[in-house]
């Protein structure tokens, strides 16, 4: 875990932010480049880089904060829905090496697509599906 990121500097008050929530382990603030009004980032206060780096208790706290804030953000900007997303790793689009969930309010006719539109999709046959499922089960043991 790195010692400092741009987000730890926000938590420490060295960089200003539009804070929307704070507790002992988690913090949330408006994204500086909002994709929609109310676009919020939710982070653990400590600079864990990847989801897999989070201790279970921090992961649970973060999940609870995201869940609570998704509703609050929608209510605040009168959005009927939101995209809740996390770039887990550089190849996935993670630019800041500090775990952060995006909550992006969605509105009818906002022109944005579902996450499926990001991919062409792949055709996997029955054997390939069985194998990858087995590999994922094995990877957890
Ligand atoms: P990601 O591509 O998932 O790593 O997203 C990083 C996000 O952090 C981007 O949406 C940026 O706009 C946002 N961001 C970077 N610096 C700041 C900052 N100082 N305050 C608020 N949001 C920031």
PDB file of N, CA, C and O and ligand atoms in Angstrom, residues 6-7 10 15-18 29-35 39 41 85-89 92-98 100-102, ligand 1:
ATOM      1  N   UNK A   6      -3.387  11.131  -4.188  1.00  0.00           N
ATOM      2  CA  UNK A   6      -4.125  12.394  -4.264  1.00  0.00           C
ATOM      3  C   UNK A   6      -5.379  12.327  -3.383  1.00  0.00           C
ATOM      4  O   UNK A   6      -5.804  13.335  -2.803  1.00  0.00           O
ATOM      5  N   UNK A   7      -5.921  11.123  -3.225  1.00  0.00           N
ATOM      6  CA  UNK A   7      -7.142  10.999  -2.411  1.00  0.00           C
ATOM      7  C   UNK A   7      -6.837  11.035  -0.907  1.00  0.00           C
ATOM      8  O   UNK A   7      -7.646  11.537  -0.130  1.00  0.00           O
ATOM      9  N   UNK A  10      -6.780  14.533  -0.095  1.00  0.00           N
ATOM     10  CA  UNK A  10      -8.133  15.085   0.057  1.00  0.00           C
ATOM     11  C   UNK A  10      -8.672  14.755   1.449  1.00  0.00           C
ATOM     12  O   UNK A  10      -9.188  15.625   2.161  1.00  0.00           O
ATOM     13  N   UNK A  15      -5.893  18.944   0.002  1.00  0.00           N
ATOM     14  CA  UNK A  15      -6.487  19.331  -1.277  1.00  0.00           C
ATOM     15  C   UNK A  15      -7.979  19.500  -1.026  1.00  0.00           C
ATOM     16  O   UNK A  15      -8.604  18.624  -0.414  1.00  0.00           O
ATOM     17  N   UNK A  16      -8.549  20.622  -1.463  1.00  0.00           N
ATOM     18  CA  UNK A  16      -9.973  20.835  -1.190  1.00  0.00           C
ATOM     19  C   UNK A  16     -10.864  19.880  -1.977  1.00  0.00           C
ATOM     20  O   UNK A  16     -10.489  19.426  -3.070  1.00  0.00           O
ATOM     21  N   UNK A  17     -11.995  19.559  -1.406  1.00  0.00           N
ATOM     22  CA  UNK A  17     -12.963  18.721  -2.126  1.00  0.00           C
ATOM     23  C   UNK A  17     -14.364  19.103  -1.665  1.00  0.00           C
ATOM     24  O   UNK A  17     -14.536  19.753  -0.634  1.00  0.00           O
ATOM     25  N   UNK A  18     -15.327  18.694  -2.444  1.00  0.00           N
ATOM     26  CA  UNK A  18     -16.729  18.849  -2.055  1.00  0.00           C
ATOM     27  C   UNK A  18     -17.124  17.571  -1.328  1.00  0.00           C
ATOM     28  O   UNK A  18     -17.602  16.613  -1.927  1.00  0.00           O
ATOM     29  N   UNK A  29     -16.721  12.210  -1.837  1.00  0.00           N
ATOM     30  CA  UNK A  29     -16.628  13.593  -2.311  1.00  0.00           C
ATOM     31  C   UNK A  29     -17.007  13.629  -3.783  1.00  0.00           C
ATOM     32  O   UNK A  29     -17.014  12.599  -4.475  1.00  0.00           O
ATOM     33  N   UNK A  30     -17.330  14.831  -4.259  1.00  0.00           N
ATOM     34  CA  UNK A  30     -17.730  14.959  -5.660  1.00  0.00           C
ATOM     35  C   UNK A  30     -16.530  14.794  -6.580  1.00  0.00           C
ATOM     36  O   UNK A  30     -15.433  15.320  -6.289  1.00  0.00           O
ATOM     37  N   UNK A  31     -16.737  14.080  -7.694  1.00  0.00           N
ATOM     38  CA  UNK A  31     -15.684  13.957  -8.695  1.00  0.00           C
ATOM     39  C   UNK A  31     -15.425  15.334  -9.307  1.00  0.00           C
ATOM     40  O   UNK A  31     -16.360  16.080  -9.625  1.00  0.00           O
ATOM     41  N   UNK A  32     -14.152  15.687  -9.464  1.00  0.00           N
ATOM     42  CA  UNK A  32     -13.779  17.003  -9.994  1.00  0.00           C
ATOM     43  C   UNK A  32     -14.128  17.153 -11.477  1.00  0.00           C
ATOM     44  O   UNK A  32     -14.187  18.273 -11.988  1.00  0.00           O
ATOM     45  N   UNK A  33     -14.340  16.035 -12.145  1.00  0.00           N
ATOM     46  CA  UNK A  33     -14.719  16.054 -13.572  1.00  0.00           C
ATOM     47  C   UNK A  33     -16.027  15.277 -13.732  1.00  0.00           C
ATOM     48  O   UNK A  33     -16.036  14.163 -14.268  1.00  0.00           O
ATOM     49  N   UNK A  34     -17.107  15.862 -13.249  1.00  0.00           N
ATOM     50  CA  UNK A  34     -18.355  15.088 -13.145  1.00  0.00           C
ATOM     51  C   UNK A  34     -18.905  14.651 -14.500  1.00  0.00           C
ATOM     52  O   UNK A  34     -18.946  15.425 -15.447  1.00  0.00           O
ATOM     53  N   UNK A  35     -19.332  13.389 -14.539  1.00  0.00           N
ATOM     54  CA  UNK A  35     -20.008  12.863 -15.728  1.00  0.00           C
ATOM     55  C   UNK A  35     -21.485  13.206 -15.693  1.00  0.00           C
ATOM     56  O   UNK A  35     -22.178  13.109 -16.704  1.00  0.00           O
ATOM     57  N   UNK A  39     -22.062  13.339  -9.442  1.00  0.00           N
ATOM     58  CA  UNK A  39     -21.065  12.262  -9.603  1.00  0.00           C
ATOM     59  C   UNK A  39     -20.148  12.247  -8.374  1.00  0.00           C
ATOM     60  O   UNK A  39     -19.447  13.214  -8.102  1.00  0.00           O
ATOM     61  N   UNK A  41     -17.403  10.113  -5.671  1.00  0.00           N
ATOM     62  CA  UNK A  41     -16.408   9.059  -5.465  1.00  0.00           C
ATOM     63  C   UNK A  41     -16.449   8.630  -4.002  1.00  0.00           C
ATOM     64  O   UNK A  41     -16.507   9.482  -3.102  1.00  0.00           O
ATOM     65  N   UNK A  85     -19.756   2.046 -10.284  1.00  0.00           N
ATOM     66  CA  UNK A  85     -18.700   1.336 -10.997  1.00  0.00           C
ATOM     67  C   UNK A  85     -17.340   1.579 -10.362  1.00  0.00           C
ATOM     68  O   UNK A  85     -17.109   2.607  -9.714  1.00  0.00           O
ATOM     69  N   UNK A  86     -16.453   0.610 -10.570  1.00  0.00           N
ATOM     70  CA  UNK A  86     -15.094   0.722 -10.028  1.00  0.00           C
ATOM     71  C   UNK A  86     -14.108   0.202 -11.070  1.00  0.00           C
ATOM     72  O   UNK A  86     -14.313  -0.877 -11.630  1.00  0.00           O
ATOM     73  N   UNK A  87     -13.097   0.980 -11.380  1.00  0.00           N
ATOM     74  CA  UNK A  87     -12.013   0.522 -12.234  1.00  0.00           C
ATOM     75  C   UNK A  87     -10.991  -0.165 -11.334  1.00  0.00           C
ATOM     76  O   UNK A  87     -10.306   0.510 -10.558  1.00  0.00           O
ATOM     77  N   UNK A  88     -10.893  -1.486 -11.434  1.00  0.00           N
ATOM     78  CA  UNK A  88     -10.007  -2.232 -10.537  1.00  0.00           C
ATOM     79  C   UNK A  88      -8.747  -2.625 -11.298  1.00  0.00           C
ATOM     80  O   UNK A  88      -8.648  -3.715 -11.860  1.00  0.00           O
ATOM     81  N   UNK A  89      -7.790  -1.695 -11.327  1.00  0.00           N
ATOM     82  CA  UNK A  89      -6.546  -1.934 -12.054  1.00  0.00           C
ATOM     83  C   UNK A  89      -6.422  -1.027 -13.254  1.00  0.00           C
ATOM     84  O   UNK A  89      -7.409  -0.596 -13.845  1.00  0.00           O
ATOM     85  N   UNK A  92      -8.116  -1.632 -16.531  1.00  0.00           N
ATOM     86  CA  UNK A  92      -9.567  -1.428 -16.495  1.00  0.00           C
ATOM     87  C   UNK A  92      -9.931   0.052 -16.542  1.00  0.00           C
ATOM     88  O   UNK A  92     -11.120   0.404 -16.585  1.00  0.00           O
ATOM     89  N   UNK A  93      -8.906   0.913 -16.498  1.00  0.00           N
ATOM     90  CA  UNK A  93      -9.175   2.344 -16.554  1.00  0.00           C
ATOM     91  C   UNK A  93      -8.903   3.077 -15.251  1.00  0.00           C
ATOM     92  O   UNK A  93      -9.218   4.259 -15.122  1.00  0.00           O
ATOM     93  N   UNK A  94      -8.303   2.382 -14.273  1.00  0.00           N
ATOM     94  CA  UNK A  94      -8.012   3.027 -12.991  1.00  0.00           C
ATOM     95  C   UNK A  94      -6.842   3.991 -13.141  1.00  0.00           C
ATOM     96  O   UNK A  94      -5.732   3.577 -13.492  1.00  0.00           O
ATOM     97  N   UNK A  95      -7.106   5.243 -12.888  1.00  0.00           N
ATOM     98  CA  UNK A  95      -6.055   6.265 -13.007  1.00  0.00           C
ATOM     99  C   UNK A  95      -5.460   6.615 -11.648  1.00  0.00           C
ATOM    100  O   UNK A  95      -4.274   6.916 -11.552  1.00  0.00           O
ATOM    101  N   UNK A  96      -6.280   6.617 -10.631  1.00  0.00           N
ATOM    102  CA  UNK A  96      -5.788   6.935  -9.279  1.00  0.00           C
ATOM    103  C   UNK A  96      -5.624   5.621  -8.515  1.00  0.00           C
ATOM    104  O   UNK A  96      -6.603   4.878  -8.349  1.00  0.00           O
ATOM    105  N   UNK A  97      -4.389   5.306  -8.065  1.00  0.00           N
ATOM    106  CA  UNK A  97      -4.141   4.006  -7.436  1.00  0.00           C
ATOM    107  C   UNK A  97      -4.621   3.944  -5.985  1.00  0.00           C
ATOM    108  O   UNK A  97      -3.843   3.669  -5.055  1.00  0.00           O
ATOM    109  N   UNK A  98      -5.883   4.231  -5.802  1.00  0.00           N
ATOM    110  CA  UNK A  98      -6.522   4.260  -4.485  1.00  0.00           C
ATOM    111  C   UNK A  98      -7.979   3.877  -4.769  1.00  0.00           C
ATOM    112  O   UNK A  98      -8.669   4.617  -5.491  1.00  0.00           O
ATOM    113  N   UNK A 100     -11.619   3.408  -5.479  1.00  0.00           N
ATOM    114  CA  UNK A 100     -12.716   4.388  -5.446  1.00  0.00           C
ATOM    115  C   UNK A 100     -13.891   3.908  -6.273  1.00  0.00           C
ATOM    116  O   UNK A 100     -13.725   3.527  -7.431  1.00  0.00           O
ATOM    117  N   UNK A 101     -15.052   3.906  -5.670  1.00  0.00           N
ATOM    118  CA  UNK A 101     -16.301   3.620  -6.381  1.00  0.00           C
ATOM    119  C   UNK A 101     -16.819   4.924  -6.966  1.00  0.00           C
ATOM    120  O   UNK A 101     -16.828   5.952  -6.284  1.00  0.00           O
ATOM    121  N   UNK A 102     -17.245   4.853  -8.217  1.00  0.00           N
ATOM    122  CA  UNK A 102     -17.943   5.982  -8.833  1.00  0.00           C
ATOM    123  C   UNK A 102     -19.447   5.771  -8.655  1.00  0.00           C
ATOM    124  O   UNK A 102     -19.953   4.677  -8.932  1.00  0.00           O
TER     125      UNK A 102
HETATM  126  P1  LIG B   1     -10.495   6.475 -12.310  1.00  0.00           P
HETATM  127  O1  LIG B   1     -10.300   6.648 -13.784  1.00  0.00           O
HETATM  128  O2  LIG B   1     -11.551   5.460 -11.971  1.00  0.00           O
HETATM  129  O3  LIG B   1      -9.196   6.246 -11.577  1.00  0.00           O
HETATM  130  O4  LIG B   1     -11.111   7.831 -11.812  1.00  0.00           O
HETATM  131  C1  LIG B   1     -10.394   8.820 -11.127  1.00  0.00           C
HETATM  132  C2  LIG B   1     -11.351   9.942 -10.909  1.00  0.00           C
HETATM  133  O5  LIG B   1     -10.807  10.818  -9.948  1.00  0.00           O
HETATM  134  C3  LIG B   1     -11.638  10.775 -12.162  1.00  0.00           C
HETATM  135  O6  LIG B   1     -13.022  10.720 -12.458  1.00  0.00           O
HETATM  136  C4  LIG B   1     -11.183  12.174 -11.770  1.00  0.00           C
HETATM  137  O7  LIG B   1     -12.028  13.174 -12.272  1.00  0.00           O
HETATM  138  C5  LIG B   1     -11.235  12.106 -10.258  1.00  0.00           C
HETATM  139  N1  LIG B   1     -10.344  13.033  -9.578  1.00  0.00           N
HETATM  140  C6  LIG B   1      -9.001  13.172  -9.762  1.00  0.00           C
HETATM  141  N2  LIG B   1      -8.509  14.118  -8.939  1.00  0.00           N
HETATM  142  C7  LIG B   1      -9.559  14.600  -8.231  1.00  0.00           C
HETATM  143  C8  LIG B   1      -9.702  15.587  -7.219  1.00  0.00           C
HETATM  144  N3  LIG B   1      -8.655  16.296  -6.759  1.00  0.00           N
HETATM  145  N4  LIG B   1     -10.936  15.809  -6.700  1.00  0.00           N
HETATM  146  C9  LIG B   1     -11.987  15.104  -7.141  1.00  0.00           C
HETATM  147  N5  LIG B   1     -11.916  14.146  -8.085  1.00  0.00           N
HETATM  148  C10 LIG B   1     -10.727  13.898  -8.626  1.00  0.00           C
END
